[in-house]
Short mmCIF file of C-alpha atoms and ligand atoms in Angstrom, two decimals:
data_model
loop_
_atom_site.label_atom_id
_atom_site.label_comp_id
_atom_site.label_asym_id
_atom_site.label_seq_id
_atom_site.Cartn_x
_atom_site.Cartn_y
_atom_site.Cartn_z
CA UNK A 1 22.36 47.58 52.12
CA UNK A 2 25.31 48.40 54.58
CA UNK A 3 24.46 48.18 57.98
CA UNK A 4 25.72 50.58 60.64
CA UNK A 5 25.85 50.03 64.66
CA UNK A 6 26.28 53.87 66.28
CA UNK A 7 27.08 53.57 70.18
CA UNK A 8 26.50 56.83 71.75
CA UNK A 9 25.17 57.69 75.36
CA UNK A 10 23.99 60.95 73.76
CA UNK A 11 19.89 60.35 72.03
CA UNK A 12 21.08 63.38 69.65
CA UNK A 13 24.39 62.73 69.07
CA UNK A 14 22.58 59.35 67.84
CA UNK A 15 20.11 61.02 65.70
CA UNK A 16 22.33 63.68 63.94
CA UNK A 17 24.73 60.19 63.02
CA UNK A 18 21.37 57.76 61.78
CA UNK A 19 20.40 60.98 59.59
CA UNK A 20 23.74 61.38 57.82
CA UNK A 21 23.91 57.60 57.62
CA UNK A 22 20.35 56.61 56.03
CA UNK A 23 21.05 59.48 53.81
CA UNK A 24 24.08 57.48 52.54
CA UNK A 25 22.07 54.67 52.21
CA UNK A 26 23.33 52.82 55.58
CA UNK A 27 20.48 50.72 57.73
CA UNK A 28 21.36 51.90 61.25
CA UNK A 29 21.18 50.56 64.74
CA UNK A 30 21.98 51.66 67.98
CA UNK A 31 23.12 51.36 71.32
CA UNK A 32 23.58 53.61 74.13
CA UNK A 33 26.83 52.14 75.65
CA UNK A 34 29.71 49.35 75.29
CA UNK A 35 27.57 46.23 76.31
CA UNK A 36 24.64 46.63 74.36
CA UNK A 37 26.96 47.24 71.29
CA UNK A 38 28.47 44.53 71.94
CA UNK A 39 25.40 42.18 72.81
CA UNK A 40 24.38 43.69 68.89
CA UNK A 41 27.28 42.58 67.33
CA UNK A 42 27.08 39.33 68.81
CA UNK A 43 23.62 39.32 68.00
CA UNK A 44 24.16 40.71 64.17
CA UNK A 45 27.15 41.81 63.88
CA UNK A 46 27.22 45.10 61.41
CA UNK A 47 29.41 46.21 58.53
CA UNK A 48 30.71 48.99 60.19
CA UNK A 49 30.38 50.47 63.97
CA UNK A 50 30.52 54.18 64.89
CA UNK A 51 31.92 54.47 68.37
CA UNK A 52 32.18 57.19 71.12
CA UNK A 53 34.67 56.73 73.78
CA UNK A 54 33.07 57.91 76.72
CA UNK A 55 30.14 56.07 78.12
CA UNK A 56 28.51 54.55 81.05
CA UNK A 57 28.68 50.72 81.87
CA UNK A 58 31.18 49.96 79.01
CA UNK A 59 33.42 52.89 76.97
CA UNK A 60 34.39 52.69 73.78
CA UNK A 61 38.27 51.47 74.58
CA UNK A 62 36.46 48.38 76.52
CA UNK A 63 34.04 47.61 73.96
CA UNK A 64 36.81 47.43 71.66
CA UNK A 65 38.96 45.22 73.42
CA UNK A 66 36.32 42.74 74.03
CA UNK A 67 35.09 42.79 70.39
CA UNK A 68 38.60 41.78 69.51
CA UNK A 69 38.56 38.89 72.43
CA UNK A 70 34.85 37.69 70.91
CA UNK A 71 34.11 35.21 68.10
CA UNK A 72 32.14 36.70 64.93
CA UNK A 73 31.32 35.22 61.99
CA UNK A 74 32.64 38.22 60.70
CA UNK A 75 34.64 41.63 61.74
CA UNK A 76 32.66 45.31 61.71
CA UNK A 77 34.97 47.97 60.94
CA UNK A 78 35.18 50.46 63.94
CA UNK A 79 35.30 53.97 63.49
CA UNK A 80 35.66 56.11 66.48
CA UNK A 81 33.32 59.06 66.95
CA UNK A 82 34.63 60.93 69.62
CA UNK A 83 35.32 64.15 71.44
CA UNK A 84 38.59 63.13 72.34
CA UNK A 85 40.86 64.94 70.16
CA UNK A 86 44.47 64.49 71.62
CA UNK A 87 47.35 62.66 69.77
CA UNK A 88 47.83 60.08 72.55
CA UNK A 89 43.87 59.31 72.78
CA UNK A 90 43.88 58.93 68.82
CA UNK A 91 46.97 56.27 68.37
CA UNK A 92 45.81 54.41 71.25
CA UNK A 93 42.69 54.04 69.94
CA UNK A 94 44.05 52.69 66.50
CA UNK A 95 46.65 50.83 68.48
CA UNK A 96 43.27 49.14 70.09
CA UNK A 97 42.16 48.09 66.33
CA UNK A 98 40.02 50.91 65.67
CA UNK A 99 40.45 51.77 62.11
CA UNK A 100 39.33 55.18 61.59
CA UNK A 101 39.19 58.21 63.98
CA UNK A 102 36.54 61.34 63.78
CA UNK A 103 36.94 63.89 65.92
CA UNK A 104 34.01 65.62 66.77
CA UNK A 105 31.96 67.85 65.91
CA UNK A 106 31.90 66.17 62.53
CA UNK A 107 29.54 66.97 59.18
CA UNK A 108 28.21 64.90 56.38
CA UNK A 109 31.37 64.78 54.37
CA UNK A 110 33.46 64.27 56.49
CA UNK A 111 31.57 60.72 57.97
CA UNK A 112 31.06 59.36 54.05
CA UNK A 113 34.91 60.02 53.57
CA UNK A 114 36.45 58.30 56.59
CA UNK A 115 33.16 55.32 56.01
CA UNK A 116 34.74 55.31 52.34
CA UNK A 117 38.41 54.98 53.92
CA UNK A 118 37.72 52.09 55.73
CA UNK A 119 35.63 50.66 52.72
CA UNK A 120 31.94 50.70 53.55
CA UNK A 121 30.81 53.46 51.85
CA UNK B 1 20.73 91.16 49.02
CA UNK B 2 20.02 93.26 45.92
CA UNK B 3 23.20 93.74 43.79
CA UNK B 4 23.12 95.47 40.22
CA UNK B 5 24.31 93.95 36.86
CA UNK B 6 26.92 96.79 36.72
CA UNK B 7 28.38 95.87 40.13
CA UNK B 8 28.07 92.25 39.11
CA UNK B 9 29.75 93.00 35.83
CA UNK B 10 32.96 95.05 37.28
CA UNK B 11 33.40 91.89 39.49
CA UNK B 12 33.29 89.16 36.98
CA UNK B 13 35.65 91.28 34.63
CA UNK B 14 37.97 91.50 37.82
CA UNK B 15 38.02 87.76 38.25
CA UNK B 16 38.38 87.02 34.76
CA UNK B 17 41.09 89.24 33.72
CA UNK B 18 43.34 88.14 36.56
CA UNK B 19 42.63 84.24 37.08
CA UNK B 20 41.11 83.94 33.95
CA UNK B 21 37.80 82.16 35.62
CA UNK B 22 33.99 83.13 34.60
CA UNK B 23 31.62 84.02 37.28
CA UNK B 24 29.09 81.97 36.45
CA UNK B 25 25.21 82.83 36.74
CA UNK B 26 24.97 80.41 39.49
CA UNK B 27 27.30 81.92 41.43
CA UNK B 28 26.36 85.44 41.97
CA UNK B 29 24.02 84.75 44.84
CA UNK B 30 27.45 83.43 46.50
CA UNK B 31 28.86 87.22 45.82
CA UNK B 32 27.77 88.35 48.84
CA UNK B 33 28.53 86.00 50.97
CA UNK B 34 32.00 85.90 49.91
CA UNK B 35 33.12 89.73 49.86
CA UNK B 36 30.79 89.97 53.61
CA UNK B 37 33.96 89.99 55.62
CA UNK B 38 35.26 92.41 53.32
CA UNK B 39 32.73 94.80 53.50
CA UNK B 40 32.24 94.79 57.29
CA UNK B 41 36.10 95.02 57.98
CA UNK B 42 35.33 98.96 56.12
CA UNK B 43 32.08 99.70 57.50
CA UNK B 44 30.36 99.04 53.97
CA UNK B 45 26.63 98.27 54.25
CA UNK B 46 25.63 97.31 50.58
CA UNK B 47 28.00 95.11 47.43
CA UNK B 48 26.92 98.17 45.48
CA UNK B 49 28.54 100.75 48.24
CA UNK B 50 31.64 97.91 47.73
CA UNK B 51 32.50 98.15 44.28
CA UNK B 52 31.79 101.90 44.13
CA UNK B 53 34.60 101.63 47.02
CA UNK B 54 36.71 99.28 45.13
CA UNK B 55 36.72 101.08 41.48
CA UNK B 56 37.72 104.29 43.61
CA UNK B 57 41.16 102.71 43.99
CA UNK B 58 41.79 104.30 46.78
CA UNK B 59 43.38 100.81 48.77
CA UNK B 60 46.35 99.95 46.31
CA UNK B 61 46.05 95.87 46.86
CA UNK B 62 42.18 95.89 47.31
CA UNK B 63 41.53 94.38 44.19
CA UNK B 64 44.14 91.22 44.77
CA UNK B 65 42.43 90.58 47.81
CA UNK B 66 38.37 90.21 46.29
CA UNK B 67 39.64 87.79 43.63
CA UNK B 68 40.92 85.88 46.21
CA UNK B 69 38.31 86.00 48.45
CA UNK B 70 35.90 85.24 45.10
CA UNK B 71 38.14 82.32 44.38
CA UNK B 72 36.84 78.43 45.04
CA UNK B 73 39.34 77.56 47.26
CA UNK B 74 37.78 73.99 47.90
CA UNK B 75 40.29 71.26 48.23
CA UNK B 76 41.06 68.40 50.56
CA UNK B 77 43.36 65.73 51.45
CA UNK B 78 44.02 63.18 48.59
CA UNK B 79 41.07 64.37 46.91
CA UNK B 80 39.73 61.28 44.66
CA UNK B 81 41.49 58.33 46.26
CA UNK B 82 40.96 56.31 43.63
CA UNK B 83 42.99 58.85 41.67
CA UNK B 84 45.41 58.89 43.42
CA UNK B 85 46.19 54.98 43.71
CA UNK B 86 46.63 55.17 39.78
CA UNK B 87 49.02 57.66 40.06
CA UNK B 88 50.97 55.85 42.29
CA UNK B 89 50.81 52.86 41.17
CA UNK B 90 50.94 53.63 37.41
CA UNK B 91 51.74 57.25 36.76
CA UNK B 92 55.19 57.38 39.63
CA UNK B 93 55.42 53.81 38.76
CA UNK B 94 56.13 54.51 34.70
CA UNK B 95 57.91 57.65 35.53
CA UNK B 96 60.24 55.92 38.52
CA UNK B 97 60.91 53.44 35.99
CA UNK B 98 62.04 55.79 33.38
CA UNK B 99 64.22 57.68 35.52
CA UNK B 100 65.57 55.31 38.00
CA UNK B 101 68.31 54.00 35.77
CA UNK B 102 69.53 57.59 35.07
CA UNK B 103 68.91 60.99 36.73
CA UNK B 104 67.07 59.53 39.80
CA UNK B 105 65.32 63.16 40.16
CA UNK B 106 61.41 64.02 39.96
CA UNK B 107 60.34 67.07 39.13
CA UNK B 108 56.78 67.55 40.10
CA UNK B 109 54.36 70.95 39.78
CA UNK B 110 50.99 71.09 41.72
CA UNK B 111 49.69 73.98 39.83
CA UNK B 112 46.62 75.20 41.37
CA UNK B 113 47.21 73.92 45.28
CA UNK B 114 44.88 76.61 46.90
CA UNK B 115 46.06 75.70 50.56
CA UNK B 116 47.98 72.89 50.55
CA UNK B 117 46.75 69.56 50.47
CA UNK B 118 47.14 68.27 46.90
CA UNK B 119 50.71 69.05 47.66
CA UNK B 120 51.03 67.84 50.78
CA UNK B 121 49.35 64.22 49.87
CA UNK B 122 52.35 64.02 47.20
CA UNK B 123 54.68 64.27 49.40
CA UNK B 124 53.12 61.63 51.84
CA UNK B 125 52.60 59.65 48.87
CA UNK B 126 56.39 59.50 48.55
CA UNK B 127 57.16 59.64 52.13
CA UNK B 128 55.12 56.36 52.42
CA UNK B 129 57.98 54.55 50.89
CA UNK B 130 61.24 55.55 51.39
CA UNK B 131 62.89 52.37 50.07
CA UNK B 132 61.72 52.97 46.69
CA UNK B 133 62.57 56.48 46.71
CA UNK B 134 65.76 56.22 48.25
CA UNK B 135 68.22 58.30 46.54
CA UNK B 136 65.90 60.15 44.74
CA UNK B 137 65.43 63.84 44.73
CA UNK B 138 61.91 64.89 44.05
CA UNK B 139 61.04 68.71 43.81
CA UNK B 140 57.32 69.51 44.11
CA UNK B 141 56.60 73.30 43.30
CA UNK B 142 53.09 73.60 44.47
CA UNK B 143 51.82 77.46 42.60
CA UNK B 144 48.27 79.02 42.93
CA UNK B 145 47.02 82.34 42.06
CA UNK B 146 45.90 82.77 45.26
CA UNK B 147 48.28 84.91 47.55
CA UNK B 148 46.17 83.99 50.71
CA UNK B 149 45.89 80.56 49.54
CA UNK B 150 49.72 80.27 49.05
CA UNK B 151 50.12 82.13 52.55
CA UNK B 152 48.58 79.24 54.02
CA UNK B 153 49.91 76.11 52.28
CA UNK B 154 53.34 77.37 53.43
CA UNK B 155 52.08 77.45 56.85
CA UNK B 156 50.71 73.91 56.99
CA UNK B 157 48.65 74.35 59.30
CA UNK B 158 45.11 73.27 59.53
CA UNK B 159 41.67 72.73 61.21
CA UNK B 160 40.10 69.86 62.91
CA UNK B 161 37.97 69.98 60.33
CA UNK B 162 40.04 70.34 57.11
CA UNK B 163 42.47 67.94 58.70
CA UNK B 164 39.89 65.21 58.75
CA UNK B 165 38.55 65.58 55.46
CA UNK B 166 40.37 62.92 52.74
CA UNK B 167 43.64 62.08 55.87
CA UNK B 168 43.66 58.51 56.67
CA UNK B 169 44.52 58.45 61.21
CA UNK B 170 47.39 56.85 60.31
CA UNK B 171 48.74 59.57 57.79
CA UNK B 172 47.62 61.94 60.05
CA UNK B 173 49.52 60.66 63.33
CA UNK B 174 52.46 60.11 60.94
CA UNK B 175 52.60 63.25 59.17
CA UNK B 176 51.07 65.64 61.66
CA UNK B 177 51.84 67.39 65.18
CA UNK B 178 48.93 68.96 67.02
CA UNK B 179 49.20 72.55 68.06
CA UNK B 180 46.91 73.64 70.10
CA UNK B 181 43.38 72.95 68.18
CA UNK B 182 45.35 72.72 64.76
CA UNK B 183 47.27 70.26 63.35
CA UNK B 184 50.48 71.24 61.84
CA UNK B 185 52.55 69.29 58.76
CA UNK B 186 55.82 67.64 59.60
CA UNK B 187 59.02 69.83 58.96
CA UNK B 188 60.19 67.06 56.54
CA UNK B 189 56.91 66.83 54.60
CA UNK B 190 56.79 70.79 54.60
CA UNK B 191 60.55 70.67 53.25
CA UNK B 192 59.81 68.59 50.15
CA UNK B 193 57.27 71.26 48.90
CA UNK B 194 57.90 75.12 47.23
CA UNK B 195 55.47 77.25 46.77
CA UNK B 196 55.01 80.21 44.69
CA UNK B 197 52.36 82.49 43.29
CA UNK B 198 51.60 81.54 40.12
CA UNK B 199 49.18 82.36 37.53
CA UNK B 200 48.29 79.34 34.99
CA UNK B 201 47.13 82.23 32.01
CA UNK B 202 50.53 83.15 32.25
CA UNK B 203 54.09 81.76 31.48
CA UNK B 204 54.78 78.40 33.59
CA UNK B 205 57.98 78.00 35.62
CA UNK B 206 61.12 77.42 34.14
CA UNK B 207 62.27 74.02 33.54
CA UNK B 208 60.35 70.60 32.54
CA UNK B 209 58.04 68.48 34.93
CA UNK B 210 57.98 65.08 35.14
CA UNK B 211 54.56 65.09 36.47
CA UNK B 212 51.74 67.95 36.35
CA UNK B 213 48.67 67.85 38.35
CA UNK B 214 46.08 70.68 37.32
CA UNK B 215 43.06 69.76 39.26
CA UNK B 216 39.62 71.35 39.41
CA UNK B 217 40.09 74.15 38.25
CA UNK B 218 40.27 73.93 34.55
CA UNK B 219 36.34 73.77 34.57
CA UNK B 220 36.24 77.55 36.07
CA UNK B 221 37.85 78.23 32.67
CA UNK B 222 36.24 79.36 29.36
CA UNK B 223 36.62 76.71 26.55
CA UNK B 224 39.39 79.16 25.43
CA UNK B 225 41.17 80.13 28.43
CA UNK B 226 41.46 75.88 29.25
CA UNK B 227 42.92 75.45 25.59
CA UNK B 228 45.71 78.64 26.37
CA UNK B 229 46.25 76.55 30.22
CA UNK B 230 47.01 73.36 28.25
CA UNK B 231 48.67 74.06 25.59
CA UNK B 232 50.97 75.95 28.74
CA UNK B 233 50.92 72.86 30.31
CA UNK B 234 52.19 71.19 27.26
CA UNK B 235 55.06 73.77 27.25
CA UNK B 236 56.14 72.62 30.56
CA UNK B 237 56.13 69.08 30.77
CA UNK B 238 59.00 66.44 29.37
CA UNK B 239 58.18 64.20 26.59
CA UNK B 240 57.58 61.64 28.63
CA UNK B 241 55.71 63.24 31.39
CA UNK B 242 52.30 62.97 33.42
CA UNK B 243 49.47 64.89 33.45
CA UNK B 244 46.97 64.14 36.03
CA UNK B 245 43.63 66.18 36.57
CA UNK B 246 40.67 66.36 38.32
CA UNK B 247 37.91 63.67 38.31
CA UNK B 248 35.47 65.18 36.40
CA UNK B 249 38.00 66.64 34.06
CA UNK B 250 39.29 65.22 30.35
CA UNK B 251 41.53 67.14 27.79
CA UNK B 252 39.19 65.78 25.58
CA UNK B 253 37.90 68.15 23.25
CA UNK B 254 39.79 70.83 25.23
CA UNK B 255 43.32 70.47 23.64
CA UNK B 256 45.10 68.22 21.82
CA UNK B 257 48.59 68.94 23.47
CA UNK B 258 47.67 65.99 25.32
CA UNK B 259 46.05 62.49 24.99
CA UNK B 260 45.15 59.65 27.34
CA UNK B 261 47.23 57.41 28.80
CA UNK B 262 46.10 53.89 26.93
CA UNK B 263 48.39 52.12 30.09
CA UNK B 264 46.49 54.58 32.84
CA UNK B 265 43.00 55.63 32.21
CA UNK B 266 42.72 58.93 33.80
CA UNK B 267 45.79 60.15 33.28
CA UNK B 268 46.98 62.13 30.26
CA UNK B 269 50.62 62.43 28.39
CA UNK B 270 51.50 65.33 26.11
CA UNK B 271 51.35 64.51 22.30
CA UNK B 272 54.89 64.29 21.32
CA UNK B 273 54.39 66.18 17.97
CA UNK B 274 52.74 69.42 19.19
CA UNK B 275 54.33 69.23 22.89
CA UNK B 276 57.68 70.08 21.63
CA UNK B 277 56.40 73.13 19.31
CA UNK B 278 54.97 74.46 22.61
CA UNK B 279 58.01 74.16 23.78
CA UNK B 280 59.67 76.11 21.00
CA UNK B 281 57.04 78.10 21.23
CA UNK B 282 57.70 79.45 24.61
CA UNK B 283 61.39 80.06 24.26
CA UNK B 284 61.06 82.40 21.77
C1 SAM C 1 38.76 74.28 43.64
S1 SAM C 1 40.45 74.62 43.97
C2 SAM C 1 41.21 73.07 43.63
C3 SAM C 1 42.45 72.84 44.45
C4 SAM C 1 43.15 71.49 44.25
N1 SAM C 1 43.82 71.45 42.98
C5 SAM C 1 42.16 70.35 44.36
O1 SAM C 1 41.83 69.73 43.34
O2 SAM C 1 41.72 70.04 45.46
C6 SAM C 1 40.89 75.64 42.60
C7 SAM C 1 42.13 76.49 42.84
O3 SAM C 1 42.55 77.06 41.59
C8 SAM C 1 43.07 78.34 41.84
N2 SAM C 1 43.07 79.12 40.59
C9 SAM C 1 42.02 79.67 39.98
N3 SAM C 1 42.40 80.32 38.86
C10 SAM C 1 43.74 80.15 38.76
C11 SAM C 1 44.72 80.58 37.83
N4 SAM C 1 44.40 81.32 36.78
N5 SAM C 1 46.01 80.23 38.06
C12 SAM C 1 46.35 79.49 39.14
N6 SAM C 1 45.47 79.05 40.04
C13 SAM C 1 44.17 79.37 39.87
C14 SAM C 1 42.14 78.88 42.92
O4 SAM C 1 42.75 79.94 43.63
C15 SAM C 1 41.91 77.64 43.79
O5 SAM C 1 42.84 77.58 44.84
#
């Protein structure tokens, strides 16, 4: 089974994402900011993280840079989740080593086809 | 909402007669749904008040605008991925192969685009490598029976939502501009693509294709009306050509104007034999 990390500060935001994810057969975590997901990846580091880019203690953009400064046994693809829907927000984000962007609001589909672009669904 | 056979009848003969596509059974609860912003744009209450409204003929382009509105216009951004790696890799492969050493032109017809994005991928497709297209001309004519479908593939313009669905970021930062909460198609990507109205019962456009994609939408078809679209097909691709269609589609026991690619599962080539009668056939 896949596993999925989604870091949201949002409890519903977080629900609505494990729902569409166990329904694609993902096992899902989550955190509430940067640190913890990146104390879980450290931890168990998951196939694929869904990230928002706005959050207390540690946003997305931070938590990203660290997880490329921190030794893993292996790489989770990242896949922002995000609000943010502006050109410049999007390429700096992929410039950061994101490797897929969703804008939100998002739906089913549209989370299986950018998890099947970056190869974990 | 109640709606009577004879209502339900006049519609499906509508559809069929000018796209050629069966309402099926499981469909008719979607009806209403559909023709809603139709009705309350004229005050109607009930689907039967509608078609009593709509057989009147009392607006002259009334009827053009419920088959399109009855239409699946479903379609995304490289639909099937997987489909279309082998037609890059072996369908534009073979076919840049076969023309490179001579005419260095593609002629390519996306012939049931409903808003866009089958074309559109193409022409990223292509875009993606401009060293081994360079000097090239490729034509895509992108058609659909659609007029409000076409309207909107010229404009290139789309949602936050339709934009995300099949668009890898980096296509879409390449290939897109934002404007405003829409996301409109580069001017270059935009140039490489024609479209036209075009319905697939009828004649196709003039010329040959090198490549044909005719993608779900042959399954809306009775097993009669697919066999006329092929064999039209046939007409209107060169001997050599590509036909690609959707995933869940075959030519198998469809037509025999065509037969599968033995070097690209997936994809189909016109039988030489009966591909050049259609041919013939259509000049005459
Ligand atoms: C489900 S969409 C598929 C669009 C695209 N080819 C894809 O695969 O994503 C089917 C399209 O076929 C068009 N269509 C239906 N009947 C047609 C006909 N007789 N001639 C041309 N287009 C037709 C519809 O208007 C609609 O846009």
């Amino acid at each position: 089974m896949k596993t999925c990390l989604v870091v949201d500060d949002s409890k519903v935001i977080r629900k609505v994402a494990r729902h569409i994810l166990e329904t694609l057969d993902f096992e899902v975590a989550e955190a509430g900011d940067g640190q913890e997901a990146l104390e879980h990846c450290q931890a168990t580091p998951p196939d694929v993280v869904l990230l928002d880019w706005n959050m207390p203690v540690m946003s997305g953009m931070e938590f990203l840079r660290a997880l490329g400064q921190t030794e893993l046994p292996s790489r989770p693809k990242v896949v922002f989740c995000t609000t943010e829907n502006g050109m410049a927000h999007i390429r700096a984000a992929i410039d950061a080593g994101a490797d897929e962007y969703v804008m939100k609001p998002f739906d089913r589909e549209t989370l299986e086809n950018k998890l099947q672009l970056v190869g974990v669904a | 909402m109640e709606i009577s056979d004879g209502a339900v009848r006049i519609l499906a003969g509508m559809l069929e007669t000018r796209s050629g596509q069966q309402l099926g059974q499981g469909r008719r609860w979607r009806i209403e749904t559909e023709l809603r912003p139709l009705m309350k744009a004229r005050g109607i209450e009930t689907l039967d008040g509608f078609v009593d409204h709509l057989v009147r003929g009392g607006e002259p382009h009334l009827a053009d605008i419920v088959v399109d509105a009855l239409l699946n216009n479903e379609t995304f951004f490289f639909r099937d991925v997987a489909a279309f790696d082998l037609l890059e890799q072996k369908g534009l492969g073979r076919l840049r192969h076969a023309r490179g050493e001579t005419t260095r032109r593609l002629r390519i017809w996306c012939a049931a685009c409903s808003t866009g994005q089958e074309a559109y991928s193409l022409a990223m497709l292509i875009a993606d490598m401009p060293r081994l297209w360079d000097g090239w001309t490729v034509d895509i004519l992108a058609s659909d029976v659609s007029h409000s479908a076409i309207d909107r593939a010229r404009e290139g313009l789309y949602s936050q939502l339709e934009i995300q669905r099949g668009l890898p970021v980096r296509r879409m930062l390449r290939y897109f501009r934002k404007e405003g909460e829409q996301w409109r198609i580069d001017p270059a990507i935009r140039r490489m693509v024609r479209f036209q109205a075009h319905n697939l019962v009828e004649q196709p456009p003039l010329g040959l294709f090198d490549l044909i994609l005719c993608r779900n939408v042959l399954l809306y078809f009775s097993g009669d009306v697919r066999r006329l679209v092929l064999g039209r097909l046939a007409g209107a691709i060169a001997p050599d050509g590509v036909l690609m269609l959707g995933a869940g589609e075959t030519v198998i026991g469809n037509s025999d104007a065509f037969v599968s690619d033995y070097e690209a599962r997936g994809l189909y080539r016109p039988r030489l034999d009966l591909s050049r009668s259609g041919a013939a056939g259509r000049a005459a």
